[in-house]
Structures are given as structure tokens and as C-alpha cells.
Amino acid sequence: MAKLNGTLNAIISGSDRLLHIQNATLNVNVDLPDATTKESAGWAEHINGQRDWGISFDGAYDEEGSGMTPDEILAIIIARTADATIKFTTDGATGAAGWTGNATVQNFSLVGNKETTATFSGSLKGNGALAAIE
Amino acid sequence: MSTGSVDIQYALIDGIYDVLHGNVSYGGATIPVYKSVPKTPASLYIHIGDVLESEDGTKDEFVYYGTVQIIVVDESAHRASRKQAQGVLGAMRALLKTSVSATFTTGSRTLIVFRHESLVPVTEYADNSIVRTRLIDIYSFIIE
């Protein structure tokens, strides 16, 4: 299998790609509740519990571009906009490969330090199942 | 915004040259500014030196950052005095940074940040027992 260039990992909200991102991370978790008993012969056992997922991202702030700009991500929080269909792709803006689910923008930070490029970061929290794009 | 990877070094050198050329005055004289030092340079001049840069863009555009050296050279005296070179350096910095957040024009590229980083002073003997003082002023930049 060929290695994947991380630039191709894009986040798409509806039909708009999140712009000016430098790093994008998909996090998927499952709770593993303890199921150890006195019959476990001293070895820890667990069952598979609740799953959750989310996406975090950061980039260089720029208000321009055709897609979803950092300003528009912030507007989603201010307006308390409902879930959107989110894709975490492995093929750039095409969106034909990767994972998808409903998610909500949970936080957004904009950082402007003296004489450096302004940066932004944020995260999306999955609302329901995450599924592979077939 | 750069959609293709480009060379930004010469745009930066040209931009610095445009700011300084004919504008650096010290002791009633205009100090010459060189992009490359001629065979017989003036005894007191400014040389725009090496640019070291890396590409550090986003997933949508190329961004370049690095450092550039601007060197004040004084080989006009037989004694190791930095006073004259420091005076020229002060005049030069005032032109390059007219305010804290100021940047200048760099051709078709956008200079986002131009910031003074450090100063390296060098004093050495030149020909005919002349003392050459070089004040290597290092600036960091971010260009898109």
C-alpha cells in the first residue's frame, strides 16, 4: 500500500472544504469498561462500550477563499448552527474516500501573536455514528 | 496567495533594496546599497546578504519563512570604532520598520511579517591596516 500525503486529509462540511488548514486530526475512541471477575485468573478483561469521535484542526488565519473560512467556522458557533454532515477525506477535496458522520463545531480559537502569522484552531464533535465512505 | 511553489528570495532582496536605495543618510551623505558588492565598493556601504528560507504553507497555499542578512560594512578608518557603522544601522532600521507592524512591498509577493531578529558585529583587519567593521543585522520574514 502506498503511503498517503497528509495534505490530502481534508475536512469537508456539507460541500465546503475547511480552508487554510495546516494540520487535521480524526480521533475515534471506544470505552472499554472493566469486566474482570474472580474467574479472570488475574488477567484484566473488558467489554466494548460506548464509541465517540471528533476532528481537531489548526491552520493559518485567512478570511479569503472559496470554501469554509475560519470566519465562517466561528459564525457557526455564534449562531448555534445545528449539525452538518462532515467528511474527513483521504483524497483531498473530492470526498470520495475517507470517513463521514454528523458533527457539530465545538470550539474555535484565533491567536494573534506579535509579528507572527495569526493562527486558528478548533474541533468538531461527532453526533452519532462515524462511517467509512464507500 | 501562491498556488504554485515559487522563488521568493529575489522579490525580498529587491523589496529591501527599494526601501533602502538612496534613502539611507548618515552624516550628510547618502550611503550606497548593494545587492552584490562591486569590485571597488565605497568605504561605507550596506550589502543585502544571504536569504535562508523554508516553505511552511497550509493545505491551500504556499507560505515561506526564514531570515535575511543586511550587512553594514565600514572600512573607512584605521581604528576599530563602530560608531559610524552603528549610526548607519540605526538609519537603516528606521526605514525598514517605520512602525512595529510595518512591512514593505516585495514585488508580486505579500510580506506578512518582517521582524528584526539579532545583530552579529564582526571587526577584522583589511588591507593597508584598515579595520573593517561588519554589522550583520538579521531579520526574519514570512512571505506568501
XYZ file of N, CA and C in Angstrom:
834
model
N 0.846 -1.197 0.000
C 0.000 0.000 0.000
C 0.875 1.239 0.000
N 0.483 2.213 -0.793
C 1.266 3.447 -0.871
C 1.008 4.312 0.349
N 2.043 5.014 0.778
C 1.865 5.971 1.865
C 0.993 7.129 1.374
N 0.354 7.788 2.330
C -0.555 8.886 1.971
C 0.071 10.221 2.361
N 0.049 11.183 1.440
C 0.476 12.550 1.744
C -0.598 13.215 2.608
N -0.216 13.670 3.810
C -1.172 14.253 4.752
C -1.916 15.464 4.231
N -1.395 16.116 3.205
C -2.104 17.254 2.618
C -3.461 16.815 2.083
N -3.572 15.519 1.738
C -4.816 15.009 1.166
C -5.878 14.742 2.223
N -5.516 14.808 3.512
C -6.514 14.664 4.577
C -7.241 15.992 4.735
N -8.422 16.103 4.142
C -9.193 17.347 4.195
C -10.454 17.142 5.026
N -10.992 18.256 5.529
C -12.260 18.222 6.262
C -13.291 18.948 5.416
N -14.401 18.280 5.146
C -15.456 18.879 4.330
C -16.724 18.957 5.170
N -17.299 20.159 5.233
C -18.556 20.365 5.950
C -19.639 20.606 4.907
N -20.589 19.680 4.787
C -21.558 19.782 3.698
C -20.822 19.626 2.384
N -20.762 20.710 1.587
C -19.992 20.662 0.340
C -18.784 21.589 0.398
N -18.554 22.232 1.563
C -17.458 23.210 1.674
C -16.255 22.603 2.395
N -15.094 22.773 1.799
C -13.865 22.313 2.457
C -13.392 23.380 3.444
N -12.959 22.955 4.613
C -12.382 23.896 5.575
C -11.031 24.372 5.029
N -10.873 25.692 4.957
C -9.724 26.281 4.268
C -8.583 26.645 5.219
N -7.385 26.780 4.644
C -6.185 27.316 5.305
C -5.721 26.469 6.489
N -6.007 25.186 6.419
C -5.630 24.276 7.498
C -4.202 23.772 7.291
N -3.470 23.646 8.384
C -2.136 23.036 8.322
C -2.167 21.602 8.844
N -2.914 21.363 9.904
C -2.968 20.022 10.493
C -4.420 19.630 10.750
N -4.773 18.403 10.413
C -6.124 17.892 10.660
C -6.014 16.516 11.306
N -6.792 16.296 12.364
C -6.698 15.031 13.100
C -8.086 14.451 13.323
N -8.260 13.186 12.966
C -9.500 12.459 13.263
C -9.243 11.572 14.481
N -10.053 11.757 15.523
C -9.911 10.958 16.745
C -11.137 10.066 16.903
N -10.922 8.777 17.082
C -12.012 7.829 17.292
C -11.715 7.028 18.561
N -12.699 6.939 19.442
C -12.483 6.273 20.733
C -13.576 5.248 21.000
N -13.236 4.290 21.830
C -14.242 3.372 22.349
C -13.947 3.165 23.842
N -14.998 3.261 24.655
C -14.845 2.958 26.083
C -14.624 1.458 26.254
N -13.782 1.092 27.165
C -13.534 -0.324 27.444
C -13.796 -0.573 28.927
N -15.088 -0.707 29.300
C -15.406 -0.903 30.717
C -14.823 -2.217 31.234
N -14.372 -2.152 32.439
C -13.729 -3.316 33.054
C -14.753 -4.433 33.285
N -14.381 -5.655 32.964
C -15.263 -6.809 33.154
C -14.529 -7.934 33.880
N -13.536 -7.526 34.627
C -12.719 -8.525 35.339
C -13.487 -9.098 36.532
N -13.420 -10.410 36.703
C -14.054 -11.071 37.845
C -13.023 -11.955 38.538
N -13.470 -12.624 39.575
C -12.576 -13.535 40.268
C -12.263 -14.763 39.426
N -13.034 -14.931 38.336
C -12.782 -16.048 37.410
C -11.802 -15.671 36.303
N -11.256 -14.435 36.354
C -10.374 -13.975 35.268
C -8.933 -14.411 35.444
N -8.658 -15.160 36.436
C -7.322 -15.728 36.679
C -6.250 -14.643 36.744
N -6.643 -13.493 37.285
C -5.651 -12.436 37.467
C -5.372 -11.600 36.238
N -6.115 -11.815 35.145
C -5.930 -11.010 33.933
C -7.106 -10.047 33.783
N -6.808 -8.790 33.454
C -7.860 -7.791 33.253
C -8.671 -8.146 32.011
N -9.993 -7.989 32.124
C -10.878 -8.207 30.976
C -11.764 -6.986 30.821
N -12.216 -6.746 29.619
C -13.131 -5.610 29.405
C -14.151 -5.977 28.339
N -15.213 -5.171 28.268
C -16.175 -5.281 27.165
C -16.042 -4.033 26.301
N -16.585 -4.061 25.103
C -16.547 -2.886 24.236
C -17.740 -2.001 24.546
N -17.483 -0.758 24.938
C -18.550 0.138 25.354
C -18.864 1.216 24.327
N -19.109 2.384 24.849
C -19.585 3.500 24.017
C -18.471 4.029 23.122
N -18.840 4.385 21.886
C -17.865 4.936 20.946
C -18.115 6.431 20.755
N -17.097 7.157 20.447
C -17.260 8.561 20.083
C -16.144 8.958 19.126
N -16.383 10.060 18.448
C -15.364 10.526 17.500
C -15.392 12.050 17.414
N -14.328 12.584 16.924
C -14.226 14.031 16.743
C -13.069 14.359 15.817
N -13.025 15.599 15.396
C -11.966 16.062 14.495
C -11.387 17.341 15.076
N -10.076 17.450 15.112
C -9.451 18.704 15.511
C -8.615 19.224 14.338
N -8.444 20.530 14.309
C -7.721 21.130 13.182
C -7.064 22.425 13.629
N -6.010 22.832 12.901
C -5.419 24.146 13.111
C -4.837 24.627 11.797
N -4.638 25.927 11.699
C -4.131 26.477 10.447
C -3.712 27.924 10.586
N -3.440 28.547 9.436
C -3.043 29.960 9.388
C -4.267 30.791 9.013
N -4.585 31.771 9.833
C -5.813 32.534 9.634
C -5.777 33.329 8.325
N -6.854 33.207 7.551
C -7.025 33.968 6.301
C -8.524 34.001 6.046
N -9.085 35.174 5.864
C -10.544 35.279 5.725
C -11.023 35.058 4.306
N -10.064 34.860 3.375
C -10.459 34.743 1.974
C -10.463 33.287 1.519
N -11.124 33.061 0.378
C -11.088 31.739 -0.230
C -12.474 31.190 -0.463
N -12.559 30.262 -1.411
C -13.835 29.654 -1.757
C -13.955 28.322 -1.025
N -14.789 28.289 -0.013
C -14.946 27.121 0.850
C -15.389 27.631 2.202
N -15.008 26.940 3.277
C -15.375 27.413 4.614
C -14.154 28.059 5.264
N -14.225 29.372 5.454
C -13.107 30.116 6.033
C -13.177 30.050 7.560
N -12.091 30.410 8.259
C -12.142 30.452 9.732
C -13.273 31.350 10.237
N -13.548 32.466 9.555
C -14.645 33.359 9.968
C -15.980 32.611 9.959
N -16.172 31.772 8.952
C -17.445 31.044 8.829
C -17.569 29.938 9.874
N -16.441 29.366 10.264
C -16.468 28.360 11.346
C -16.903 29.029 12.646
N -16.344 30.207 12.911
C -16.712 30.947 14.123
C -18.193 31.326 14.090
N -18.698 31.704 12.914
C -20.106 32.099 12.777
C -21.043 30.942 13.115
N -20.590 29.721 12.852
C -21.407 28.544 13.158
C -21.622 28.435 14.668
N -20.570 28.691 15.435
C -20.692 28.632 16.899
C -21.582 29.762 17.400
N -21.350 30.971 16.883
C -22.123 32.131 17.342
C -23.613 31.919 17.084
N -23.945 31.335 15.929
C -25.350 31.133 15.567
C -25.926 29.834 16.144
N -25.103 29.070 16.862
C -25.507 27.760 17.383
C -26.144 26.891 16.295
N -25.490 26.900 15.136
C -25.987 26.145 13.985
C -25.965 24.646 14.278
N -26.994 23.957 13.832
C -27.138 22.520 14.075
C -26.068 21.726 13.335
N -26.089 20.410 13.544
C -25.090 19.524 12.938
C -24.991 19.704 11.434
N -23.821 19.375 10.922
C -23.655 19.281 9.470
C -23.037 17.917 9.168
N -23.194 17.478 7.940
C -22.517 16.257 7.520
C -21.051 16.573 7.284
N -20.191 15.896 8.027
C -18.751 16.164 7.960
C -18.065 14.969 7.305
N -17.112 15.282 6.449
C -16.273 14.222 5.874
C -14.819 14.494 6.239
N -14.129 13.448 6.649
C -12.672 13.512 6.828
C -12.102 12.669 5.703
N -11.564 13.347 4.696
C -11.242 12.630 3.463
C -9.774 12.222 3.388
N -9.511 11.265 2.530
C -8.129 10.876 2.250
C -7.780 11.159 0.793
N -8.652 11.921 0.135
C -8.403 12.227 -1.281
C -8.588 13.714 -1.560
N -8.276 14.552 -0.584
C -8.397 15.988 -0.785
C -9.843 16.418 -0.825
N -10.136 17.362 -1.722
C -11.472 17.966 -1.765
C -12.502 17.072 -2.440
N -12.070 15.968 -3.050
C -13.009 15.129 -3.799
C -14.046 14.517 -2.869
N -13.629 14.007 -1.751
C -14.557 13.470 -0.766
C -15.112 12.103 -1.111
N -14.419 11.355 -1.983
C -14.907 10.026 -2.361
C -14.281 8.929 -1.517
N -13.354 9.299 -0.648
C -12.712 8.309 0.221
C -12.463 8.940 1.580
N -12.632 8.138 2.620
C -12.418 8.651 3.972
C -13.550 8.222 4.883
N -13.966 9.101 5.815
C -14.999 8.768 6.790
C -15.981 9.917 6.902
N -17.205 9.621 7.288
C -18.223 10.664 7.357
C -19.168 10.424 8.525
N -19.797 11.505 8.992
C -20.795 11.428 10.051
C -21.308 12.831 10.346
N -22.321 12.912 11.211
C -22.799 14.233 11.623
C -21.930 14.747 12.762
N -21.628 16.035 12.726
C -20.800 16.609 13.787
C -21.127 18.077 13.964
N -20.757 18.591 15.129
C -21.011 19.988 15.479
C -19.687 20.658 15.810
N -19.550 21.916 15.407
C -18.346 22.664 15.785
C -18.413 22.919 17.288
N -17.405 22.445 18.013
C -17.442 22.560 19.471
C -16.618 23.717 19.993
N -15.474 23.966 19.380
C -14.706 25.136 19.826
C -13.867 25.698 18.693
N -13.461 26.944 18.882
C -12.686 27.661 17.876
C -11.812 28.679 18.585
N -10.542 28.732 18.236
C -9.630 29.710 18.841
C -8.892 30.450 17.734
N -8.737 31.731 17.922
C -7.980 32.558 16.984
C -6.869 33.226 17.779
N -5.608 33.015 17.346
C -4.459 33.515 18.100
C -3.659 34.479 17.241
N -3.449 35.688 17.749
C -2.638 36.676 17.045
C -1.489 37.128 17.928
N -0.313 36.568 17.694
C 0.872 36.975 18.461
C 1.633 38.055 17.708
N 2.379 38.853 18.440
C 3.110 39.974 17.841
C 4.073 39.496 16.745
N 3.930 40.095 15.581
C 4.835 39.860 14.462
C 5.014 38.378 14.115
N 3.908 37.651 14.139
C 3.873 36.287 13.605
C 2.588 36.169 12.791
N 2.445 35.098 12.033
C 1.186 34.904 11.325
C 0.109 34.517 12.334
N -1.081 35.083 12.168
C -2.199 34.727 13.042
C -2.621 33.290 12.741
N -2.935 32.535 13.777
C -3.316 31.140 13.586
C -4.702 30.887 14.180
N -5.317 29.789 13.777
C -6.598 29.407 14.359
C -6.597 27.905 14.609
N -7.474 27.478 15.499
C -7.634 26.044 15.740
C -9.072 25.805 16.186
N -9.505 24.583 16.111
C -10.865 24.272 16.516
C -11.097 22.784 16.517
N -12.310 22.395 16.906
C -12.626 20.972 16.890
C -14.103 20.752 16.592
N -14.370 19.583 16.065
C -15.731 19.144 15.757
C -16.008 17.914 16.600
N -17.216 17.835 17.160
C -17.578 16.660 17.962
C -18.630 15.860 17.224
N -18.353 14.598 17.029
C -19.283 13.737 16.311
C -20.611 13.581 17.057
N -21.704 13.563 16.313
C -23.046 13.385 16.899
C -23.664 12.159 16.228
N -23.397 10.984 16.779
C -23.870 9.750 16.148
C -22.720 8.995 15.516
N -23.052 8.153 14.590
C -22.085 7.191 14.068
C -21.100 7.817 13.087
N -19.927 7.238 13.093
C -18.916 7.542 12.064
C -18.866 6.341 11.125
N -18.910 6.604 9.835
C -18.919 5.507 8.877
C -17.927 5.766 7.770
N -17.381 4.697 7.221
C -16.470 4.842 6.092
C -17.251 5.257 4.848
N -16.653 6.120 4.039
C -17.282 6.491 2.771
C -17.030 5.368 1.782
N -18.124 4.744 1.318
C -17.985 3.603 0.399
C -17.971 4.087 -1.035
N -1.518 35.075 -2.539
C -1.533 33.634 -2.303
C -0.792 32.938 -3.440
N 0.129 32.042 -3.072
C 0.846 31.283 -4.085
C 0.167 29.939 -4.275
N -0.322 29.683 -5.474
C -0.901 28.373 -5.727
C 0.160 27.410 -6.243
N 1.295 27.945 -6.709
C 2.417 27.108 -7.091
C 3.636 27.531 -6.302
N 4.560 26.611 -6.082
C 5.767 26.946 -5.340
C 6.633 27.876 -6.182
N 7.120 28.949 -5.580
C 7.874 29.950 -6.336
C 9.138 30.339 -5.577
N 10.022 31.089 -6.253
C 11.201 31.644 -5.586
C 10.830 33.022 -5.047
N 11.009 33.202 -3.753
C 10.642 34.479 -3.150
C 11.877 35.301 -2.776
N 13.071 34.699 -2.907
C 14.275 35.360 -2.398
C 14.550 36.675 -3.106
N 14.461 36.660 -4.427
C 14.840 37.875 -5.142
C 13.809 38.977 -4.960
N 12.527 38.586 -4.815
C 11.491 39.594 -4.535
C 11.766 40.279 -3.203
N 12.226 39.512 -2.233
C 12.543 40.077 -0.915
C 13.757 40.990 -1.003
N 14.818 40.506 -1.683
C 16.038 41.327 -1.822
C 15.708 42.628 -2.561
N 14.923 42.522 -3.630
C 14.508 43.714 -4.375
C 13.696 44.670 -3.512
N 12.809 44.108 -2.703
C 11.965 44.935 -1.828
C 12.799 45.706 -0.815
N 13.786 45.024 -0.209
C 14.667 45.695 0.753
C 15.476 46.783 0.042
N 15.963 46.449 -1.154
C 16.752 47.415 -1.931
C 15.935 48.674 -2.233
N 14.680 48.475 -2.628
C 13.820 49.622 -2.955
C 13.607 50.531 -1.745
N 13.510 49.920 -0.561
C 13.312 50.727 0.654
C 14.564 51.526 0.991
N 15.728 50.879 0.828
C 16.967 51.493 1.323
C 17.690 52.352 0.291
N 17.645 51.964 -0.987
C 18.463 52.612 -2.013
C 18.169 54.112 -2.102
N 19.197 54.929 -1.875
C 19.065 56.384 -1.981
C 18.420 57.034 -0.776
N 18.047 56.227 0.205
C 17.302 56.774 1.350
C 18.052 56.729 2.677
N 19.153 55.973 2.716
C 19.890 55.869 3.990
C 20.899 57.021 4.057
N 20.649 57.954 4.950
C 21.540 59.112 5.084
C 22.249 59.048 6.432
N 23.566 59.348 6.373
C 24.316 59.428 7.636
C 25.406 60.488 7.469
N 25.485 61.400 8.400
C 26.498 62.452 8.355
C 26.414 63.299 7.102
N 25.205 63.499 6.595
C 25.008 64.344 5.421
C 25.242 63.636 4.097
N 25.652 62.355 4.140
C 25.906 61.608 2.905
C 24.872 60.491 2.737
N 24.614 60.135 1.484
C 23.737 59.000 1.210
C 24.592 57.743 1.111
N 24.227 56.718 1.873
C 25.038 55.500 1.947
C 24.630 54.555 0.812
N 25.597 54.091 -0.006
C 25.245 53.173 -1.098
C 24.743 51.822 -0.587
N 23.817 51.248 -1.351
C 23.231 49.944 -1.002
C 23.504 48.996 -2.160
N 24.083 47.816 -1.859
C 24.427 46.849 -2.906
C 23.656 45.550 -2.720
N 23.141 45.038 -3.848
C 22.598 43.670 -3.838
C 23.743 42.676 -4.026
N 24.754 43.078 -4.807
C 26.010 42.322 -4.877
C 27.131 43.354 -4.843
N 28.171 43.065 -4.099
C 29.221 44.052 -3.852
C 30.101 44.196 -5.098
N 30.297 45.426 -5.606
C 31.143 45.621 -6.796
C 32.624 45.446 -6.465
N 33.469 45.442 -7.497
C 34.906 45.214 -7.290
C 35.534 46.292 -6.424
N 35.130 47.526 -6.642
C 35.665 48.621 -5.819
C 34.501 49.309 -5.117
N 34.085 48.750 -3.979
C 32.940 49.326 -3.267
C 33.326 50.608 -2.533
N 32.315 51.358 -2.101
C 32.561 52.523 -1.258
C 33.134 52.043 0.076
N 33.722 52.965 0.829
C 34.333 52.568 2.109
C 33.280 52.351 3.198
N 32.090 52.847 2.960
C 30.989 52.645 3.910
C 29.749 52.311 3.082
N 29.222 51.116 3.248
C 28.087 50.722 2.419
C 27.222 49.681 3.123
N 26.058 49.421 2.518
C 25.132 48.398 3.014
C 25.048 47.300 1.965
N 25.170 46.060 2.404
C 25.076 44.911 1.496
C 23.902 44.025 1.916
N 22.979 43.786 1.003
C 21.862 42.876 1.291
C 22.373 41.463 1.027
N 22.530 40.688 2.086
C 23.227 39.406 2.002
C 22.326 38.218 1.762
N 22.673 37.106 2.389
C 22.033 35.829 2.093
C 20.618 35.732 2.666
N 19.778 35.017 1.938
C 18.425 34.696 2.408
C 18.378 33.192 2.684
N 17.941 32.822 3.874
C 17.722 31.410 4.198
C 16.226 31.234 4.387
N 15.615 30.341 3.616
C 14.153 30.235 3.700
C 13.683 28.790 3.643
N 12.490 28.586 4.194
C 11.822 27.290 4.134
C 10.370 27.513 3.736
N 9.753 26.466 3.209
C 8.337 26.546 2.851
C 7.520 25.938 3.991
N 6.509 26.677 4.424
C 5.676 26.214 5.540
C 4.251 26.690 5.310
N 3.604 26.159 4.310
C 2.293 26.661 3.943
C 1.154 25.933 4.628
N -0.065 26.224 4.182
C -1.232 25.493 4.632
C -1.575 24.479 3.538
N -2.717 23.796 3.699
C -3.114 22.835 2.668
C -3.652 23.532 1.422
N -3.796 24.873 1.472
C -4.340 25.620 0.338
C -3.329 26.516 -0.349
N -2.243 26.882 0.357
C -1.334 27.847 -0.237
C 0.079 27.655 0.300
N 1.030 28.181 -0.461
C 2.428 28.130 -0.035
C 2.747 29.376 0.780
N 3.468 29.203 1.866
C 3.953 30.309 2.682
C 5.423 30.039 2.948
N 6.219 31.090 2.932
C 7.663 30.933 3.105
C 8.121 31.736 4.314
N 9.026 31.175 5.082
C 9.583 31.919 6.207
C 11.086 31.698 6.258
N 11.779 32.599 6.912
C 13.222 32.452 7.002
C 13.868 33.713 7.499
N 15.159 33.843 7.186
C 15.908 35.022 7.630
C 16.682 35.630 6.468
N 16.929 36.924 6.569
C 17.751 37.625 5.593
C 18.768 38.469 6.356
N 19.999 38.513 5.810
C 21.049 39.315 6.439
C 21.196 40.634 5.692
N 21.246 41.731 6.433
C 21.571 43.030 5.854
C 22.805 43.526 6.611
N 23.861 43.765 5.846
C 25.175 43.980 6.477
C 25.651 45.408 6.238
N 25.979 46.099 7.314
C 26.605 47.416 7.211
C 28.109 47.210 7.268
N 28.817 47.641 6.231
C 30.270 47.455 6.164
C 30.948 48.828 6.223
N 31.884 48.961 7.148
C 32.638 50.215 7.284
C 34.118 49.875 7.238
N 34.804 50.277 6.161
C 36.253 50.079 6.083
C 36.908 51.417 5.743
N 36.474 52.437 6.491
C 36.932 53.797 6.208
C 37.967 54.293 7.208
N 38.321 53.472 8.207
C 39.201 54.001 9.255
C 40.269 52.984 9.647
N 41.300 53.479 10.327
C 42.377 52.614 10.815
C 42.143 52.210 12.261
N 41.019 52.547 12.801
C 40.761 52.192 14.201
C 39.425 51.462 14.301
N 39.327 50.640 15.312
C 38.141 49.792 15.463
C 37.038 50.562 16.184
N 36.401 51.451 15.476
C 35.283 52.193 16.052
C 34.005 51.807 15.330
N 32.994 51.417 16.100
C 31.719 51.004 15.492
C 30.753 52.162 15.349
N 31.147 53.328 15.806
C 30.185 54.429 15.910
C 29.513 54.737 14.569
N 30.352 54.863 13.530
C 29.805 55.216 12.218
C 28.881 54.121 11.686
N 29.330 52.885 11.794
C 28.516 51.760 11.305
C 27.207 51.651 12.084
N 27.287 51.880 13.395
C 26.050 51.821 14.197
C 25.087 52.929 13.796
N 25.640 54.100 13.451
C 24.787 55.207 13.007
C 24.041 54.860 11.726
N 24.759 54.235 10.797
C 24.126 53.813 9.539
C 23.072 52.741 9.817
N 23.418 51.825 10.726
C 22.484 50.753 11.080
C 21.175 51.332 11.621
N 21.294 52.342 12.479
C 20.097 52.969 13.048
C 19.231 53.598 11.974
N 19.871 54.293 11.024
C 19.122 54.934 9.942
C 18.430 53.886 9.072
N 19.134 52.769 8.853
C 18.587 51.686 8.022
C 17.375 51.034 8.691
N 17.495 50.749 9.974
C 16.382 50.092 10.679
C 15.139 50.967 10.702
N 15.335 52.264 10.842
C 14.191 53.181 10.885
C 13.420 53.148 9.570
N 14.136 52.896 8.469
C 13.466 52.818 7.167
C 12.736 51.484 6.992
N 13.373 50.405 7.482
C 12.785 49.072 7.287
C 11.583 48.840 8.197
N 11.614 49.408 9.404
C 10.500 49.238 10.353
C 10.019 50.615 10.800
N 9.117 51.178 10.039
C 8.609 52.507 10.382
C 7.617 52.441 11.545
N 7.059 51.256 11.765
C 6.231 51.024 12.958
C 6.377 49.550 13.313
N 5.821 49.149 14.440
C 6.020 47.769 14.914
C 5.547 46.745 13.882
N 4.383 47.007 13.296
C 3.808 46.002 12.386
C 4.088 46.302 10.917
N 4.945 47.304 10.631
C 5.147 47.729 9.244
C 5.830 46.659 8.393
N 5.392 46.532 7.151
C 6.094 45.728 6.156
C 6.182 46.555 4.887
N 7.060 46.163 3.979
C 7.225 46.908 2.726
C 6.799 46.042 1.547
N 6.800 46.640 0.372
C 6.341 45.932 -0.827
C 7.448 45.021 -1.351
N 7.091 43.784 -1.692
C 8.064 42.827 -2.236
C 7.544 42.278 -3.558
N 7.515 43.139 -4.581
C 7.067 42.721 -5.902
C 5.645 42.189 -5.860
N 5.433 41.033 -6.458
C 4.092 40.457 -6.509
C 3.785 39.611 -5.274
N 4.750 39.422 -4.402
C 4.561 38.635 -3.180
C 4.062 39.521 -2.054
N 3.415 38.915 -1.067
C 2.926 39.657 0.093
C 3.812 39.356 1.290
N 4.412 40.406 1.842
C 5.250 40.266 3.039
C 4.342 40.412 4.251
N 4.131 39.299 4.958
C 3.199 39.318 6.099
C 3.901 39.830 7.346
N 5.110 39.337 7.577
C 5.849 39.717 8.787
C 7.288 40.020 8.400
N 7.831 41.108 8.913
C 9.260 41.416 8.773
C 9.712 41.923 10.127
N 10.595 41.185 10.756
C 10.908 41.443 12.162
C 12.410 41.327 12.399
N 12.961 42.278 13.169
C 14.383 42.198 13.498
C 14.630 41.028 14.444
N 15.669 40.261 14.149
C 15.935 39.048 14.922
C 17.167 39.217 15.812
N 18.339 39.511 15.213
C 19.560 39.646 16.016
C 20.624 40.414 15.230
N 21.668 40.797 15.931
C 22.776 41.540 15.319
C 24.084 40.835 15.655
N 24.912 40.599 14.621
C 26.221 39.981 14.837
C 27.292 40.984 14.395
N 28.043 41.566 15.324
C 29.108 42.501 14.932
C 30.429 41.763 14.696
N 31.110 42.123 13.624
C 32.395 41.500 13.301
C 33.402 42.617 13.025
N 34.564 42.553 13.676
C 35.633 43.523 13.407
C 36.871 42.749 12.968
N 37.473 43.171 11.837
C 38.615 42.414 11.307
C 39.569 43.373 10.592
N 40.802 42.946 10.445
C 41.770 43.750 9.701
C 41.604 43.506 8.211
N 41.633 44.610 7.432
C 41.585 44.508 5.985
C 42.949 44.938 5.440
N 43.033 45.164 4.121
C 44.309 45.571 3.512
C 44.741 46.944 4.029
N 46.033 47.207 3.964
C 46.607 48.516 4.301
C 46.255 48.950 5.721
N 46.229 48.004 6.607
C 45.942 48.212 8.038
C 44.616 48.907 8.292
N 43.710 48.799 7.344
C 42.344 49.304 7.530
C 41.584 48.324 8.429
N 40.764 48.842 9.303
C 39.921 47.979 10.129
C 38.527 47.916 9.494
N 38.102 46.707 9.208
C 36.782 46.542 8.586
C 35.771 46.128 9.664
N 34.732 46.922 9.796
C 33.654 46.599 10.733
C 32.447 46.135 9.927
N 31.927 44.984 10.286
C 30.705 44.493 9.632
C 29.652 44.248 10.698
N 28.536 44.917 10.554
C 27.410 44.697 11.457
C 26.381 43.885 10.678
N 26.270 42.617 11.014
C 25.371 41.709 10.286
C 24.026 41.726 11.006
N 23.078 42.408 10.415
C 21.757 42.555 11.019
C 20.843 41.479 10.412
N 20.252 40.657 11.258
C 19.468 39.520 10.763
C 17.981 39.764 11.033
N 17.181 39.616 9.992
C 15.733 39.824 10.092
C 15.020 38.520 9.734
N 13.911 38.262 10.402
C 13.085 37.122 9.990
C 11.895 37.629 9.196
N 11.413 36.797 8.294
C 10.299 37.212 7.433
C 9.326 36.065 7.218
N 8.104 36.414 6.881
C 7.103 35.451 6.422
C 6.476 36.055 5.168
N 6.516 35.316 4.083
C 6.026 35.796 2.781
C 5.037 34.790 2.223
N 3.946 35.272 1.619
C 3.054 34.361 0.889
C 2.929 34.817 -0.545
